[in-house]
Coordinates of C-alpha atoms in Angstrom, one line a residue:
M1 CA 134.0 82.2 143.1
S2 CA 130.8 84.1 143.5
G3 CA 127.4 82.5 142.7
D4 CA 124.9 80.0 144.0
G5 CA 125.6 76.6 145.4
G6 CA 124.8 74.9 142.1
Q7 CA 128.1 76.2 140.7
N8 CA 130.1 74.2 143.3
T9 CA 130.1 71.2 141.1
R10 CA 132.8 72.9 139.0
R11 CA 134.9 74.1 141.8
L12 CA 137.8 71.9 143.0
E13 CA 137.9 73.7 146.4
C14 CA 134.3 72.6 147.2
M15 CA 135.1 68.9 146.8
H16 CA 135.9 66.5 149.6
W17 CA 139.3 64.8 149.2
P18 CA 137.9 61.3 148.2
E19 CA 135.8 63.0 145.5
A20 CA 138.9 65.0 144.3
A21 CA 141.0 61.9 144.2
L22 CA 138.6 60.2 141.8
A23 CA 138.0 63.4 139.7
L24 CA 141.6 64.2 139.1
Q25 CA 142.3 60.6 138.0
R26 CA 139.6 60.6 135.3
S27 CA 140.6 60.4 131.7
G28 CA 141.0 63.9 130.3
S29 CA 140.9 65.6 133.7
T30 CA 141.4 69.3 133.2
L31 CA 141.8 72.1 135.7
V32 CA 141.4 75.8 134.8
W33 CA 143.3 78.3 137.0
P34 CA 141.9 81.9 136.6
F35 CA 144.4 84.7 136.9
G36 CA 143.6 88.4 137.5
A37 CA 145.4 91.4 139.0
F38 CA 145.1 93.8 141.8
E39 CA 145.7 97.1 140.1
Q40 CA 144.3 100.5 139.3
H41 CA 141.7 100.6 136.5
G42 CA 141.1 104.3 136.3
P43 CA 138.8 106.3 138.6
Q44 CA 135.7 104.4 137.5
L45 CA 136.6 100.7 137.8
P46 CA 137.6 98.6 140.9
L47 CA 141.1 97.3 141.6
S48 CA 139.8 93.8 141.2
T49 CA 138.6 94.3 137.6
D50 CA 140.8 91.7 135.9
A51 CA 140.2 89.1 138.6
L52 CA 136.5 89.7 138.6
F53 CA 136.4 89.2 134.8
A54 CA 138.4 86.0 134.8
E55 CA 136.4 84.5 137.7
R56 CA 132.9 85.5 136.5
I57 CA 133.4 84.5 132.8
L58 CA 135.0 81.2 133.7
D59 CA 132.2 80.4 136.2
R60 CA 129.6 80.9 133.5
V61 CA 131.5 79.1 130.8
L62 CA 132.1 76.0 132.9
Q63 CA 128.4 75.9 134.0
G64 CA 127.4 75.8 130.4
L65 CA 129.4 72.7 129.6
P66 CA 128.0 69.1 129.8
E67 CA 128.1 67.8 133.4
E68 CA 130.0 64.7 132.4
M69 CA 133.0 66.7 131.2
P70 CA 135.9 66.3 133.7
I71 CA 136.8 70.0 134.0
W72 CA 136.9 72.1 137.1
A73 CA 138.2 75.5 138.3
L74 CA 140.8 76.4 140.8
P75 CA 140.4 79.5 143.0
I76 CA 141.3 82.8 141.5
Q77 CA 144.8 84.1 141.7
S78 CA 143.8 87.7 142.3
I79 CA 147.2 89.4 142.6
G80 CA 149.5 89.3 139.6
L81 CA 152.3 91.1 137.9
S82 CA 151.4 94.8 137.7
P83 CA 154.5 97.0 137.9
E84 CA 153.2 99.1 134.9
H85 CA 150.6 100.5 137.3
R86 CA 152.9 101.5 140.1
G87 CA 152.4 105.0 141.4
F88 CA 148.6 104.6 141.5
P89 CA 147.5 103.8 145.1
G90 CA 145.9 100.4 145.7
T91 CA 147.9 98.6 143.1
L92 CA 149.7 95.5 144.3
S93 CA 152.2 93.5 142.3
L94 CA 154.1 90.2 142.8
S95 CA 157.4 89.7 141.2
A96 CA 157.8 87.7 138.0
E97 CA 160.0 85.2 139.8
L98 CA 157.4 84.6 142.5
L99 CA 154.5 84.1 140.0
I100 CA 156.6 81.6 137.9
R101 CA 157.5 79.7 141.1
L102 CA 153.8 79.7 142.1
V103 CA 152.7 78.2 138.8
R104 CA 155.5 75.6 138.9
E105 CA 154.9 74.5 142.4
V106 CA 151.1 74.3 142.2
G107 CA 151.3 72.8 138.7
K108 CA 153.7 70.0 139.8
Q109 CA 151.4 69.0 142.7
L110 CA 148.4 68.8 140.3
A111 CA 150.4 66.7 137.8
D112 CA 151.4 64.3 140.6
Q113 CA 147.7 63.9 141.5
G114 CA 146.8 62.9 137.9
V115 CA 145.7 66.1 136.2
Q116 CA 146.2 65.8 132.5
R117 CA 145.6 69.4 131.5
L118 CA 146.1 72.7 133.3
V119 CA 144.7 75.9 131.6
L120 CA 146.0 79.2 132.9
F121 CA 142.9 81.4 132.2
N122 CA 144.3 85.0 132.4
A123 CA 142.5 88.3 132.2
H124 CA 145.4 90.7 132.8
G125 CA 147.2 91.8 129.6
G126 CA 150.4 92.7 131.5
Q127 CA 151.2 89.1 132.4
I128 CA 150.5 87.3 129.1
G129 CA 154.1 86.7 128.4
L130 CA 154.9 85.8 132.0
L131 CA 152.3 83.1 132.1
Q132 CA 153.5 81.8 128.7
T133 CA 157.0 81.5 130.2
A134 CA 155.7 79.9 133.4
A135 CA 153.7 77.4 131.4
R136 CA 156.7 76.4 129.3
E137 CA 158.8 75.9 132.5
L138 CA 156.1 73.9 134.1
A139 CA 155.7 71.7 131.0
V140 CA 159.3 70.8 131.1
E141 CA 158.8 69.4 134.6
T142 CA 155.4 67.7 134.0
P143 CA 155.6 65.8 130.7
A144 CA 152.3 63.9 131.6
M145 CA 150.4 67.2 132.0
A146 CA 149.7 69.7 129.2
V147 CA 149.8 73.4 130.2
L148 CA 147.8 75.9 128.2
P149 CA 148.3 79.6 128.9
C150 CA 145.3 81.6 127.6
F151 CA 144.2 85.3 127.6
L152 CA 140.5 86.1 128.1
W153 CA 140.3 88.7 125.3
S154 CA 142.5 86.9 122.7
G155 CA 140.9 85.4 119.6
V156 CA 137.4 86.6 120.2
S157 CA 136.5 87.5 116.6
E158 CA 133.2 89.3 117.5
L159 CA 135.1 92.1 119.3
K160 CA 135.8 93.6 115.9
S161 CA 132.1 94.2 115.3
L162 CA 131.5 95.5 118.8
V163 CA 134.4 97.8 119.6
P164 CA 135.6 100.6 117.3
A165 CA 138.8 99.7 115.5
N166 CA 140.7 102.6 117.1
E167 CA 139.7 101.7 120.6
L168 CA 140.3 98.0 120.0
A169 CA 143.8 98.8 118.9
H170 CA 144.7 101.6 121.3
G171 CA 142.3 101.4 124.2
L172 CA 144.8 99.4 126.3
H173 CA 143.4 99.8 129.8
A174 CA 140.1 100.6 131.5
G175 CA 138.6 101.9 128.3
L176 CA 135.4 101.3 126.4
A177 CA 135.4 97.5 126.6
E178 CA 136.4 96.9 130.2
T179 CA 134.1 99.7 131.5
S180 CA 131.2 98.3 129.5
L181 CA 131.8 94.8 130.6
M182 CA 131.9 95.8 134.3
L183 CA 128.6 97.8 133.8
A184 CA 127.0 94.5 132.7
L185 CA 128.5 92.3 135.4
E186 CA 128.7 94.5 138.5
P187 CA 127.3 98.0 137.8
A188 CA 127.4 98.9 141.5
L189 CA 131.2 98.8 141.3
V190 CA 131.5 101.3 138.4
G191 CA 132.0 105.0 139.3
E192 CA 130.5 107.9 137.4
Q193 CA 133.7 109.2 135.6
R194 CA 134.3 108.2 132.0
P195 CA 137.8 109.4 131.2
L196 CA 139.4 109.8 127.8
D197 CA 143.1 109.6 128.6
G198 CA 146.4 108.1 127.8
D199 CA 146.8 109.6 124.3
H200 CA 149.6 107.8 122.4
V201 CA 148.4 108.0 118.8
S202 CA 148.2 111.7 118.0
N203 CA 151.1 113.8 116.7
K204 CA 150.8 116.1 119.7
S205 CA 151.4 113.4 122.2
A206 CA 155.0 112.7 123.4
A207 CA 153.9 109.1 124.0
T208 CA 153.1 108.5 120.4
P209 CA 155.6 105.9 119.0
P210 CA 157.7 106.6 115.9
E211 CA 156.7 104.8 112.7
G212 CA 156.7 101.0 113.1
W213 CA 156.7 101.0 116.9
S214 CA 153.8 100.7 119.3
L215 CA 152.9 100.4 122.9
E216 CA 151.7 96.9 122.2
G217 CA 152.1 95.0 118.9
P218 CA 154.9 93.7 116.7
A219 CA 157.5 96.2 118.1
P220 CA 156.2 97.1 121.6
L221 CA 157.3 99.1 124.6
A222 CA 157.4 98.1 128.2
W223 CA 155.0 101.0 129.0
F224 CA 153.9 102.4 132.4
A225 CA 150.5 103.9 132.9
A226 CA 151.9 106.9 134.7
D227 CA 153.9 107.9 131.7
L228 CA 150.7 108.0 129.6
S229 CA 147.8 108.9 131.7
Q230 CA 146.7 111.2 134.6
S231 CA 143.6 109.1 135.4
G232 CA 145.1 105.6 134.9
V233 CA 142.9 105.0 131.8
V234 CA 144.6 104.4 128.5
G235 CA 141.8 104.7 126.1
D236 CA 138.3 106.1 125.7
S237 CA 135.6 105.0 128.2
R238 CA 133.1 107.7 127.3
G239 CA 130.7 105.5 125.3
A240 CA 130.6 102.7 127.8
D241 CA 127.2 101.2 128.6
A242 CA 125.7 98.0 130.0
K243 CA 124.2 97.1 126.6
L244 CA 127.6 96.9 125.0
G245 CA 128.9 95.1 128.1
S246 CA 126.2 92.4 127.7
Q247 CA 127.2 92.0 124.1
L248 CA 130.8 91.6 125.1
E249 CA 129.9 89.1 127.8
T250 CA 127.9 87.0 125.3
A251 CA 130.8 87.0 122.8
L252 CA 133.3 86.0 125.5
L253 CA 131.0 83.2 126.8
A254 CA 130.4 81.8 123.3
H255 CA 134.0 81.9 122.4
W256 CA 135.3 80.1 125.5
R257 CA 132.5 77.6 125.6
Q258 CA 133.4 76.6 122.1
L259 CA 137.1 76.4 122.9
F260 CA 136.6 74.3 126.1
T261 CA 134.1 72.1 124.3
S262 CA 136.5 71.3 121.5
L263 CA 139.3 70.7 124.0
M264 CA 137.3 68.4 126.2
T265 CA 136.0 66.3 123.3
S266 CA 139.6 65.8 122.0
S267 CA 142.7 63.9 123.2
W268 CA 144.9 66.9 122.4
P269 CA 147.6 67.9 123.0
P270 CA 150.1 65.0 122.9
R271 CA 152.3 64.8 125.9
G272 CA 155.5 63.1 127.1
D273 CA 157.4 62.3 124.0
Q274 CA 160.7 60.7 125.0
R275 CA 162.7 63.2 122.9
R276 CA 161.8 66.0 125.3
I277 CA 162.0 64.0 128.5

């Protein structure tokens, strides 16, 4: 993870093994594994967008927690499941089978070393379901360790007041929110273009779903960016600015600090009931 040496206290990879042995055996020991992707994010955002968001927000969230809390971060998993962006150069994607195996193998080793909770902290919308499946499969094999698959943007209530409703619902990729957040976090990585692309809500667009259906939602489609967009953007990035990005960052940090605080001050969830072992 990027940042100064003071952040090393929350990084498992910076520990010596005797220190890690003691840490992982502590009551309530919790590891957070950030997941991103290596995929196109339009002509204005870097391939590492999702990975950068997961890593940077997690870094700052954990540094805001009380030092005595036994919670640490694993290194970022920066290549994920991104077949929906195939055809745009630079995109790399692992198979679903490989990622599930990765989560299971790493997770079992952590459980064997005493970890009591593993949070999968994901910033790539295209692998939400995959990591939920991987978490369930791992939980079957590690009854003493709880597995919690999370998505960076889910449940952040303040988004409704910051992002217009249409963009919040239909700006699926590299639109207003992601471009603004990157302008706040790493402005040097943001290009000059601000596309409005990927129309799938107007009557003139062949990509507009029939009534009751949607690209994402209650009755979704396994969509591909190339079917929707010339630029790779699915949404409207035109109004993006660093001020909005800073507001989004503040909202994300507050949300996840509150969630991790409530988790770490609880004994939840219950684990290892004999009926499921």
